[in-house]
């Protein structure tokens, strides 16, 4: 059994009448990339801030590296690296000075700090921008600077709160690869996001949050197994009669059919030849159809089935 | 030392703003230094005036005599081109036409539309001349209304107005009991304005930057204790305000024409306490976490209102009793009181000096304490554990 790095038990956090965290518990082992997935306002940042003792909470307990976490637990804090949701750097300092400042809050030895800062710069690929001020950096580069400021001191636990918000796909991939590399080098990672693709891509274990509650937890495969959906078949077709739609819904493994006039969506659970069988019905009736696709379940389907709503807006 | 260093690096960027304040101040200072004991700036300059007396009565001639006392009267041909030429080449600064009916109107107490004037551009002197003429006419007609005959009224008005001018420039510096030179006392009089402006406009943004929520969170996540953080911040702020103050003291010494001696050191102490007050005020303002815009506006309001109400821009003897009564609730008033004693504008009273310094110190302490309280309340509301 691996060591537990973070253990949060029954946290309750209220902002006035709003219950931001509702009996929230969490256990993260060494070497994991733990994903905290939830829509906007579900309480991800609040969770992080409570774990870090930046916010007081009403009930519950938090242990990090096996010791209770308090605002004055400097020995614990020294081993944590934090990358906040909002970029937190000094506009007046250069890229290098910023990394050096934040690294210096942990590492006092000058020679070692210089080496660490140089490594962090190389890690995020900002070598060419050392003398730039943050205002002159593009959004993606700024996020990378934000990350470098949080990880330069080589922490054992790295907490990233939506580090890829408003970043183009290329920069985003780079950031995700970087996180995996940090993890390979031995860091335990907590990663929050409302982008399910990212979480699916890098996280070894995932907790899904909604309205301050943890609604599901497991590896992405475990999560997907929790729901009956195994495949969603979508077919573009015009003028589908109710009779045929009903016929499809009686096929084995089909548990839902929906038709909006142009598109037929069929939810299947289990079974191997769902698509062939559905298309068979259409051919029997001499119906022509447009594009056809079949999708494996996503974390969005998990969220959808548990809460009855989508994880996030489609265009997001 | 991280926080200390970052403070200094950010300060370097912000210092541009204080340099701006310094420039304004330097220009005022130079103007004072070149203006002979600080009085010339406030004196009416002598103008070359050409008068066309269309009324030609004893009253209008009395006005010519009145103007002749402080100015040079020039004669020109009454031809528009010639007049414009003369104005253009500065042979004359002000062309006054006393309109026909001047004497009658004055006797009837009507001071409207008595004159016509031409000038090349609005300078301080020409505007001032316009005011003098209005004031003169108003005073004469007031004396006439008071039952005096015209000749007496004209004479009395001339007396009153020239006395007025003397009072305006009387109290600058030359008294025997002054321990600061006229220039230096003027410099020290303006100092609160510039110190408060410099300290607020530079220290505020730096402290705000370091205390910004996201950055504060990041700092609080680190191994640095709040104690060590505060100590570094305090040390850096102290170094900064001391440096600012020292710069001004050196400038003051130069203007004073040599090192301070005897009671003049009181001016130095006075300004140091005022610097402490400025710093406390800054910390107090910062504890509300104002935006940049609000900060700029607040800085202007504080510096200008204290300067106007407490006797910096306008000498205390020209301020109304109610203004002075209100000004007592500002440390700047007490600073100016001490400075007035040192400049010989008020008899020196050592107990008043000590009281004034103590009151300023109390203001500094009060704002520092308020800052701490506001900070507590602020973070308490946000329910954050760490400040
Ligand atoms: N300081 C605060 N005062 C009052 N309510 C707050 C405060 N901070 C957060 N909340 C509320 O608590 C809830 C959870 O917020 P939180 O920031 O943790 O969500 P999140 O999951 O991080 O969302 P996002 O994806 O937008 O970052 C939200 O409803 C939010 O409005
Ligand atoms: Mg958040």
XYZ file of C-alpha atoms and ligand atoms in Angstrom:
735
model
C 0.000 0.000 0.000
C 1.367 3.391 -0.977
C 1.612 6.280 1.449
C -1.322 8.587 1.714
C -0.336 12.110 0.738
C -3.585 13.988 1.221
C -6.455 12.934 3.379
C -9.493 15.149 3.757
C -12.388 13.973 5.861
C -15.922 15.303 5.921
C -15.075 18.878 5.118
C -17.927 21.327 5.434
C -17.319 24.842 4.209
C -19.994 27.522 4.182
C -19.956 30.965 2.646
C -22.836 32.491 4.536
C -25.847 30.421 3.544
C -24.114 28.735 0.631
C -22.679 25.329 1.424
C -19.603 25.292 -0.808
C -18.322 21.933 0.440
C -20.748 19.373 1.790
C -19.190 16.491 3.720
C -16.392 16.317 1.230
C -13.784 13.575 1.671
C -10.718 12.712 -0.307
C -7.760 10.396 -0.086
C -4.821 10.670 -2.452
C -1.861 8.281 -2.526
C 1.730 8.950 -3.426
C 2.442 8.963 -7.147
C -1.086 9.656 -8.294
C -2.317 12.311 -10.651
C -5.593 12.960 -8.980
C -8.227 14.773 -11.000
C -10.908 16.929 -9.468
C -13.542 17.364 -12.130
C -16.615 19.519 -11.822
C -18.538 22.302 -13.504
C -17.968 25.968 -12.683
C -18.847 26.766 -9.112
C -18.857 23.140 -7.974
C -16.271 23.857 -5.273
C -12.955 22.791 -6.771
C -11.060 25.932 -5.834
C -12.669 25.932 -2.413
C -11.446 22.359 -1.888
C -7.919 23.334 -2.857
C -7.942 26.395 -0.616
C -9.168 24.317 2.318
C -6.527 21.652 1.726
C -3.893 24.398 1.745
C -5.303 26.004 4.900
C -5.830 29.233 2.989
C -9.463 29.099 3.994
C -10.885 28.065 7.300
C -13.667 25.510 7.146
C -16.542 24.736 9.430
C -16.033 21.044 10.015
C -13.744 18.176 9.102
C -10.034 17.480 9.145
C -7.176 17.568 6.667
C -3.905 15.672 6.827
C -1.019 16.070 4.428
C 1.968 13.705 4.446
C 0.312 12.075 7.450
C 0.295 15.243 9.568
C -2.572 17.617 10.320
C -2.459 20.636 8.069
C -2.725 24.067 9.727
C -1.858 27.591 8.566
C 1.429 27.318 10.402
C 2.493 23.872 9.140
C 5.543 25.286 7.384
C 7.298 21.910 7.192
C 4.346 20.600 5.182
C 3.965 23.743 3.102
C 7.605 23.618 2.077
C 6.895 20.431 0.153
C 3.837 21.676 -1.682
C 3.782 23.546 -4.948
C 0.682 25.497 -5.818
C -0.497 26.790 -9.157
C -3.582 28.860 -8.637
C -6.449 29.327 -11.021
C -5.635 33.030 -11.384
C -2.214 33.892 -12.663
C -0.374 35.271 -9.643
C 2.845 36.975 -10.706
C 4.316 40.464 -10.364
C 3.877 42.602 -13.458
C 6.864 44.690 -12.432
C 9.294 41.779 -12.296
C 10.734 39.894 -15.255
C 10.028 36.248 -15.956
C 13.260 35.233 -14.278
C 12.766 37.506 -11.265
C 9.259 36.186 -10.751
C 10.336 32.551 -10.696
C 13.257 33.474 -8.476
C 10.973 35.324 -6.059
C 8.548 32.465 -5.566
C 11.259 29.838 -5.498
C 13.058 31.953 -2.916
C 10.117 31.697 -0.563
C 11.097 28.031 -0.225
C 14.758 27.775 -1.120
C 17.072 30.168 0.691
C 20.391 28.842 -0.605
C 21.311 31.089 -3.512
C 23.320 28.662 -5.624
C 20.724 25.941 -5.306
C 17.973 28.394 -6.072
C 19.676 29.546 -9.240
C 19.941 25.975 -10.410
C 16.306 25.272 -9.562
C 15.098 28.419 -11.300
C 17.101 27.571 -14.407
C 15.627 24.084 -14.434
C 12.113 25.439 -14.048
C 12.671 27.876 -16.909
C 13.850 25.059 -19.114
C 10.996 22.850 -17.999
C 8.338 25.299 -19.133
C 10.371 26.415 -22.150
C 10.651 30.104 -21.330
C 14.377 30.392 -21.997
C 13.863 33.019 -24.668
C 11.678 35.195 -22.490
C 13.714 35.545 -19.311
C 13.848 39.317 -19.435
C 10.251 39.785 -20.531
C 7.676 41.209 -18.195
C 4.476 39.193 -17.763
C 2.366 41.803 -19.608
C 4.345 41.056 -22.762
C 3.727 37.308 -22.675
C 0.940 35.588 -24.575
C -1.763 33.827 -22.567
C -0.148 30.423 -22.955
C 3.322 31.634 -22.008
C 1.880 33.446 -19.015
C 0.280 30.224 -17.807
C 3.607 28.486 -18.209
C 5.269 31.192 -16.131
C 2.559 30.728 -13.524
C 3.365 27.025 -13.446
C 7.110 27.584 -13.267
C 6.594 29.844 -10.238
C 4.741 27.036 -8.475
C 7.055 24.121 -9.192
C 10.568 25.561 -9.232
C 11.302 24.410 -5.685
C 10.668 20.758 -6.645
C 7.732 20.047 -4.360
C 6.549 16.522 -3.545
C 2.915 17.509 -3.869
C 1.814 19.737 -6.717
C -1.636 21.275 -6.762
C -2.851 22.780 -10.003
C -6.140 24.642 -10.147
C -7.325 24.836 -13.763
C -3.900 25.675 -15.142
C -5.053 25.510 -18.752
C -7.959 27.945 -18.738
C -7.849 30.160 -21.829
C -4.851 28.393 -23.337
C -4.594 27.292 -26.975
C -4.533 23.521 -27.636
C -0.828 23.420 -28.402
C 0.195 25.124 -25.173
C -2.338 23.016 -23.349
C -0.768 19.796 -24.563
C 2.617 21.032 -23.539
C 1.351 21.832 -20.085
C -0.310 18.420 -19.740
C 2.849 16.635 -20.848
C 4.801 18.700 -18.344
C 2.504 17.638 -15.553
C 2.948 13.982 -16.497
C 6.689 14.474 -16.498
C 6.630 16.041 -13.026
C 4.621 13.038 -11.916
C 7.130 10.621 -13.450
C 9.837 12.461 -11.518
C 8.066 11.552 -8.320
C 5.547 14.292 -7.576
C 2.005 13.565 -6.515
C -0.375 15.806 -8.421
C -3.819 17.192 -7.743
C -5.338 18.567 -10.886
C -8.642 20.407 -11.087
C -10.417 21.157 -14.297
C -13.767 21.372 -15.924
C -12.319 19.999 -19.150
C -13.109 16.304 -18.973
C -10.802 15.470 -21.908
C -7.787 16.743 -19.981
C -8.705 14.888 -16.872
C -9.277 11.702 -18.848
C -5.965 12.155 -20.601
C -3.639 12.475 -17.627
C -5.359 11.532 -14.389
C -4.861 8.179 -12.754
C -7.838 8.703 -10.492
C -10.719 11.110 -10.708
C -13.298 12.549 -8.342
C -16.320 14.195 -9.879
C -17.825 17.085 -7.933
C -21.125 18.863 -8.135
C -22.463 21.528 -5.808
C -19.808 20.875 -3.199
C -20.419 17.134 -3.094
C -18.323 14.319 -4.415
C -20.675 12.379 -6.639
C -18.317 9.708 -7.973
C -14.718 8.598 -7.689
C -12.458 6.065 -9.383
C -10.227 5.538 -12.402
C -11.793 6.696 -15.619
C -12.672 3.096 -16.529
C -14.225 2.494 -13.143
C -16.250 5.638 -13.509
C -17.492 4.633 -16.923
C -18.418 1.204 -15.670
C -20.641 2.828 -13.075
C -23.107 3.792 -15.742
C -25.105 1.599 -18.062
C -24.110 3.503 -21.195
C -21.344 1.774 -23.129
C -21.908 3.246 -26.525
C -23.864 6.114 -28.016
C -24.859 5.695 -31.678
C -25.842 8.815 -33.613
C -27.369 8.692 -37.107
C -28.328 11.623 -39.328
C -31.659 10.783 -40.893
C -34.704 12.701 -42.125
C -38.410 11.806 -41.710
C -38.027 8.889 -39.374
C -41.371 7.319 -38.518
C -42.246 6.622 -34.906
C -42.906 3.000 -35.867
C -39.281 2.468 -36.840
C -37.963 4.358 -33.838
C -40.035 2.058 -31.630
C -38.681 -0.944 -33.465
C -35.114 0.207 -32.738
C -35.841 0.715 -29.072
C -36.843 -2.942 -28.780
C -33.431 -4.103 -30.036
C -31.282 -5.886 -27.444
C -28.987 -3.603 -25.313
C -30.750 -0.443 -26.434
C -31.984 1.567 -23.436
C -32.824 4.918 -24.964
C -33.771 6.371 -28.342
C -34.183 10.031 -29.111
C -35.111 11.691 -32.383
C -35.138 15.443 -33.050
C -36.163 15.441 -36.720
C -32.673 15.234 -38.172
C -30.690 13.118 -35.771
C -31.367 9.827 -34.070
C -29.438 9.184 -30.849
C -29.427 5.670 -29.441
C -27.987 4.818 -26.043
C -26.708 1.241 -25.669
C -25.456 -0.680 -22.679
C -23.308 -3.698 -23.333
C -23.381 -5.790 -26.509
C -20.964 -5.728 -29.406
C -22.892 -5.297 -32.636
C -25.250 -2.486 -31.721
C -24.422 -0.304 -34.717
C -24.848 -3.157 -37.227
C -28.207 -4.137 -35.757
C -29.548 -0.561 -35.797
C -28.426 0.033 -39.389
C -29.989 -3.338 -40.268
C -33.402 -2.064 -39.166
C -33.021 1.050 -41.310
C -32.021 -0.965 -44.380
C -34.903 -3.386 -43.955
C -37.190 -0.384 -44.291
C -35.306 1.017 -47.278
C -34.402 4.205 -45.434
C -31.398 6.252 -46.534
C -29.314 8.013 -43.886
C -26.413 10.446 -43.685
C -23.493 10.336 -41.359
C -23.271 7.666 -38.703
C -21.043 7.625 -35.669
C -20.581 5.640 -32.561
C -19.003 7.028 -29.400
C -17.668 5.390 -26.294
C -18.910 6.892 -23.047
C -17.134 9.974 -21.760
C -16.949 11.419 -18.283
C -19.639 13.765 -19.454
C -21.962 10.763 -19.807
C -21.038 9.767 -16.297
C -21.852 13.208 -15.030
C -24.995 13.320 -17.124
C -26.306 10.053 -15.803
C -25.573 10.835 -12.171
C -26.783 14.421 -12.069
C -29.125 14.561 -15.041
C -27.283 17.512 -16.576
C -24.265 18.031 -18.771
C -20.879 18.706 -17.225
C -20.477 21.896 -19.166
C -21.930 23.791 -22.031
C -21.116 22.366 -25.404
C -19.366 25.446 -26.774
C -17.199 25.729 -23.667
C 15.167 38.629 2.029
C 12.934 37.670 -0.906
C 10.118 39.973 0.056
C 12.512 42.812 0.828
C 14.197 42.426 -2.545
C 10.936 42.175 -4.441
C 9.708 45.292 -2.634
C 12.775 47.201 -3.767
C 12.543 45.949 -7.341
C 8.894 46.935 -7.623
C 9.635 50.225 -5.910
C 12.235 50.991 -8.548
C 9.471 50.892 -11.141
C 7.119 53.023 -9.073
C 9.723 55.589 -8.179
C 9.102 57.225 -11.540
C 5.883 58.555 -10.044
C 7.608 60.044 -7.050
C 10.217 61.545 -9.330
C 7.315 63.304 -10.996
C 6.250 64.767 -7.662
C 9.860 65.728 -7.074
C 10.023 67.579 -10.369
C 6.950 69.596 -9.550
C 8.462 70.361 -6.214
C 11.863 71.163 -7.633
C 10.293 73.652 -10.012
C 8.418 75.330 -7.183
C 11.650 75.324 -5.194
C 13.699 76.906 -7.955
C 11.033 79.519 -8.539
C 11.172 80.354 -4.842
C 14.941 80.444 -4.729
C 15.144 82.874 -7.633
C 12.450 85.114 -6.320
C 14.346 86.895 -3.565
C 13.205 85.806 -0.142
C 10.105 84.241 -1.500
C 8.176 87.498 -1.712
C 8.432 88.377 -5.385
C 6.279 85.462 -6.440
C 3.394 86.999 -4.610
C 3.962 90.622 -5.531
C 2.237 92.401 -8.270
C 4.631 93.043 -11.106
C 4.914 96.538 -12.403
C 3.214 96.910 -15.790
C 3.581 99.355 -18.624
C 0.112 100.777 -18.900
C -1.321 103.137 -21.455
C -4.433 104.969 -20.253
C -6.936 106.699 -22.525
C -8.994 108.873 -20.281
C -12.224 109.559 -22.149
C -13.951 110.794 -19.026
C -11.285 113.323 -18.044
C -12.724 114.201 -14.632
C -10.929 114.557 -11.280
C -12.076 110.996 -10.505
C -10.590 109.499 -13.619
C -7.384 111.449 -13.151
C -7.206 110.119 -9.583
C -7.326 106.626 -10.988
C -4.438 107.467 -13.311
C -2.462 108.697 -10.331
C -3.273 105.516 -8.435
C -2.031 103.355 -11.287
C 1.044 105.520 -11.717
C 2.222 104.640 -8.209
C 3.028 100.989 -8.919
C 3.240 100.981 -12.678
C 4.789 102.843 -15.517
C 2.356 104.958 -17.504
C 3.089 105.198 -21.200
C 1.451 107.435 -23.784
C 0.443 106.166 -27.199
C -1.399 107.586 -30.111
C -4.996 106.421 -30.005
C -4.736 104.373 -33.174
C -5.642 100.730 -33.253
C -2.654 99.667 -35.341
C -0.181 101.571 -33.248
C -1.663 100.128 -30.065
C -1.551 96.587 -31.388
C 2.025 97.098 -32.490
C 2.999 98.371 -29.078
C 1.306 95.440 -27.404
C 2.926 93.010 -29.766
C 6.434 94.375 -29.210
C 5.836 94.567 -25.452
C 6.270 98.330 -25.356
C 3.047 98.326 -23.387
C 1.430 95.482 -21.420
C -1.977 96.849 -20.729
C -4.121 99.413 -22.520
C -6.891 100.863 -20.397
C -9.695 103.084 -21.600
C -11.611 104.893 -18.881
C -14.991 105.290 -20.521
C -16.949 108.473 -20.630
C -19.321 108.680 -17.685
C -16.896 107.004 -15.282
C -17.274 109.652 -12.591
C -21.073 109.795 -12.873
C -21.423 106.056 -12.646
C -19.161 105.836 -9.609
C -21.126 108.555 -7.874
C -24.300 106.583 -8.590
C -22.720 103.445 -7.146
C -22.668 101.702 -10.492
C -19.407 99.893 -11.182
C -20.446 98.089 -14.336
C -18.789 98.743 -17.633
C -16.437 101.475 -16.504
C -13.403 100.371 -18.464
C -12.254 98.825 -21.641
C -8.948 97.059 -21.799
C -6.608 95.500 -24.344
C -3.791 93.142 -23.661
C -1.713 90.725 -25.658
C -2.348 87.634 -23.555
C -3.541 86.696 -20.107
C -0.577 86.700 -17.822
C -0.764 86.646 -14.070
C -0.044 90.385 -14.033
C -2.668 91.435 -16.535
C -5.336 89.354 -14.867
C -4.295 90.825 -11.558
C -4.586 94.312 -13.059
C -8.174 93.609 -14.031
C -8.903 92.565 -10.472
C -7.249 95.661 -9.048
C -9.362 97.918 -11.241
C -12.552 96.206 -10.151
C -11.549 96.320 -6.549
C -10.611 99.989 -6.852
C -13.903 100.952 -8.432
C -15.833 98.919 -5.887
C -13.984 100.505 -2.974
C -14.437 104.029 -4.270
C -18.140 103.590 -4.790
C -18.412 102.014 -1.327
C -16.798 105.072 0.246
C -19.096 107.347 -1.753
C -22.106 105.355 -0.637
C -20.782 105.749 2.905
C -21.331 109.510 2.628
C -17.805 110.649 1.701
C -17.251 113.127 -1.046
C -15.598 111.998 -4.181
C -12.133 113.334 -3.498
C -11.948 111.757 -0.044
C -13.305 108.456 -1.331
C -10.733 108.264 -4.061
C -7.941 108.989 -1.622
C -9.192 106.476 0.939
C -9.605 103.771 -1.671
C -6.032 104.240 -2.840
C -4.853 103.985 0.776
C -6.848 100.848 1.520
C -5.683 99.041 -1.574
C -2.009 99.780 -1.094
C -2.230 98.701 2.559
C -3.783 95.482 1.437
C -0.860 94.752 -0.802
C 1.533 95.330 2.055
C -0.318 92.899 4.312
C -0.191 90.297 1.590
C 3.547 90.265 1.517
C 4.291 91.314 5.047
C 4.813 88.074 6.869
C 7.311 86.311 4.669
C 10.389 85.433 6.503
C 12.274 88.614 7.245
C 11.520 88.706 10.977
C 14.365 88.601 13.445
C 13.229 85.518 15.325
C 13.219 83.273 12.228
C 15.555 80.281 12.535
C 15.079 79.166 8.933
C 15.897 81.314 5.974
C 12.902 82.650 4.077
C 13.447 80.133 1.300
C 13.923 77.232 3.659
C 10.812 78.042 5.653
C 8.848 78.150 2.437
C 10.371 74.814 1.442
C 9.386 73.290 4.753
C 5.938 74.753 4.437
C 5.366 72.913 1.169
C 7.067 69.750 2.387
C 3.989 67.994 3.864
C 2.290 68.220 0.501
C 5.188 66.656 -1.297
C 5.998 64.046 1.353
C 2.425 62.821 1.635
C 2.165 62.787 -2.154
C 5.438 60.937 -2.673
C 4.912 58.362 0.041
C 1.296 57.621 -0.844
C 1.792 57.476 -4.582
C 4.749 55.081 -4.365
C 4.361 53.053 -1.199
C 0.653 52.344 -1.715
C 0.974 50.576 -5.090
C 3.927 48.519 -3.903
C 2.210 47.349 -0.744
C -0.972 46.693 -2.689
C 0.938 44.659 -5.232
C 2.612 42.504 -2.610
C -0.658 42.078 -0.748
C -2.823 41.279 -3.774
C -5.049 38.319 -3.018
C -3.576 35.851 -5.502
C -0.022 36.767 -4.638
C -0.812 36.706 -0.946
C -2.295 33.233 -1.307
C 0.798 32.083 -3.089
C 3.023 33.585 -0.431
C 0.897 32.038 2.303
C 1.277 28.635 0.693
C 5.025 28.819 1.070
C 7.342 28.031 3.935
C 7.632 31.732 4.767
C 5.976 32.647 8.056
C 3.732 35.720 8.188
C 6.024 37.064 10.900
C 9.077 36.978 8.694
C 7.019 38.353 5.829
C 5.847 41.339 7.871
C 9.325 42.018 9.205
C 10.740 42.153 5.693
C 7.918 44.376 4.497
C 8.353 46.668 7.469
C 12.104 46.883 6.976
C 11.747 47.657 3.293
C 9.112 50.329 3.917
C 11.258 51.906 6.599
C 14.288 52.025 4.337
C 12.187 53.611 1.638
C 10.533 56.339 3.669
C 13.793 57.153 5.434
C 15.489 57.538 2.075
C 12.723 59.817 0.826
C 12.916 61.902 3.975
C 16.721 62.167 3.855
C 16.610 63.388 0.270
C 14.266 66.174 1.288
C 16.364 67.086 4.307
C 19.419 67.464 2.113
C 17.479 69.645 -0.323
C 16.227 71.639 2.665
C 19.752 72.163 3.952
C 20.895 73.345 0.550
C 18.025 75.799 0.282
C 18.687 76.959 3.829
C 22.148 77.906 2.696
C 23.937 75.641 5.164
C 23.292 73.025 7.803
C 20.441 73.467 10.249
C 21.422 74.884 13.597
C 19.755 75.136 16.986
C 15.972 75.176 16.866
C 16.068 74.663 13.109
C 16.526 70.969 13.842
C 12.955 71.116 15.003
C 11.956 71.524 11.367
C 13.875 68.351 10.594
C 12.194 66.456 13.418
C 8.837 67.915 12.438
C 9.185 66.650 8.885
C 10.329 63.223 10.084
C 7.239 62.830 12.219
C 5.146 63.962 9.296
C 6.831 61.330 7.134
C 5.883 58.710 9.718
C 2.319 59.988 9.591
C 2.361 59.721 5.788
C 3.531 56.123 6.041
C 0.829 55.272 8.586
C -1.771 56.939 6.378
C -0.506 54.874 3.446
C -0.774 51.614 5.349
C -4.251 52.625 6.454
C -5.380 53.292 2.884
C -3.765 50.072 1.678
C -5.733 48.039 4.199
C -8.893 48.807 2.199
C -7.275 47.384 -0.937
C -8.388 50.247 -3.206
C -8.118 50.050 -6.969
C -5.469 52.094 -8.754
C -7.967 54.716 -9.804
C -9.420 55.095 -6.330
C -5.899 55.291 -4.991
C -4.921 58.110 -7.341
C -8.049 60.043 -6.477
C -7.559 59.518 -2.746
C -3.951 60.648 -2.943
C -4.987 63.831 -4.714
C -7.806 64.504 -2.296
C -5.657 63.978 0.781
C -2.670 65.979 -0.405
C -4.662 68.853 -1.862
C -7.278 69.163 0.857
C -4.740 69.142 3.672
C -2.623 71.626 1.743
C -5.491 74.029 1.192
C -7.080 73.713 4.615
C -4.030 73.609 6.832
C -2.034 76.592 5.627
C 0.330 75.233 2.986
C -0.989 76.739 -0.209
C -2.715 79.556 1.602
C -1.092 81.081 4.696
C -2.956 80.299 7.909
C -3.685 83.979 8.618
C -5.764 84.147 5.447
C -7.887 81.145 6.370
C -11.255 81.614 8.024
C -11.772 80.665 11.653
C -14.047 77.792 10.796
C -11.514 76.365 8.372
C -8.781 76.599 10.976
C -11.043 75.007 13.569
C -11.563 72.063 11.237
C -7.885 71.974 10.276
C -6.956 71.296 13.888
C -8.180 67.761 13.307
C -5.457 67.184 10.748
C -1.806 66.656 11.598
C -0.789 68.907 8.734
C -2.161 71.903 10.648
C 0.158 71.164 13.562
C 3.079 70.642 11.247
C 2.447 74.073 9.752
C 2.116 75.647 13.196
C 5.597 74.435 14.137
C 6.944 75.614 10.823
C 5.379 79.046 11.282
C 7.123 79.466 14.600
C 10.427 78.512 13.063
C 9.847 80.896 10.179
C 9.152 83.726 12.606
C 5.577 84.088 11.434
C 4.384 83.368 14.948
C 6.151 83.917 18.262
C 8.084 80.841 19.281
C 6.386 78.865 22.023
C 8.228 75.728 23.021
C 5.260 74.067 24.714
C 3.105 74.630 21.633
C 5.908 73.137 19.530
C 6.100 70.031 21.710
C 2.328 69.677 21.779
C 2.170 69.974 18.009
C 4.800 67.303 17.515
C 3.016 65.016 19.961
C -0.296 65.531 18.198
C 1.298 64.611 14.864
C 2.813 61.501 16.444
C -0.565 60.576 17.878
C -2.130 60.862 14.428
C 0.540 58.562 12.991
C -0.015 56.008 15.756
C -3.794 56.215 15.402
C -3.709 55.503 11.681
C -1.296 52.618 12.154
C -3.625 51.054 14.726
C -6.670 51.669 12.523
C -4.866 49.969 9.657
C -4.340 46.854 11.757
C -7.987 46.838 12.847
C -9.293 47.264 9.306
C -7.044 44.458 8.134
C -8.366 42.147 10.811
C -11.977 42.980 10.000
C -11.303 42.594 6.281
C -9.755 39.162 6.491
C -12.205 38.075 9.116
C -15.006 38.767 6.679
C -13.314 36.830 3.885
C -12.969 33.966 6.391
C -9.369 33.369 5.438
C -7.190 31.944 8.133
C -4.065 33.804 7.217
C -3.594 37.490 6.784
N -15.295 34.170 -1.134
C -16.479 33.652 -1.442
N -17.606 34.134 -0.879
C -18.810 33.605 -1.165
N -19.003 32.598 -2.018
C -17.936 32.064 -2.624
C -16.619 32.559 -2.368
N -15.752 31.847 -3.116
C -16.485 30.935 -3.793
N -17.794 31.055 -3.495
C -18.892 30.222 -4.009
O -18.600 28.896 -3.678
C -18.932 28.035 -4.750
C -17.742 27.202 -5.150
O -16.779 28.056 -5.701
P -15.399 27.550 -6.263
O -14.622 28.735 -6.645
O -14.790 26.613 -5.293
O -15.835 26.755 -7.560
P -14.929 26.100 -8.695
O -15.344 24.696 -8.818
O -13.503 26.365 -8.433
O -15.426 26.884 -9.961
P -14.588 27.368 -11.248
O -14.561 26.226 -12.191
O -15.440 28.478 -11.782
O -13.277 27.810 -10.784
C -19.447 28.904 -5.865
O -20.855 28.869 -5.827
C -18.949 30.260 -5.511
O -19.848 31.237 -5.952
Mg -12.035 27.347 -9.404
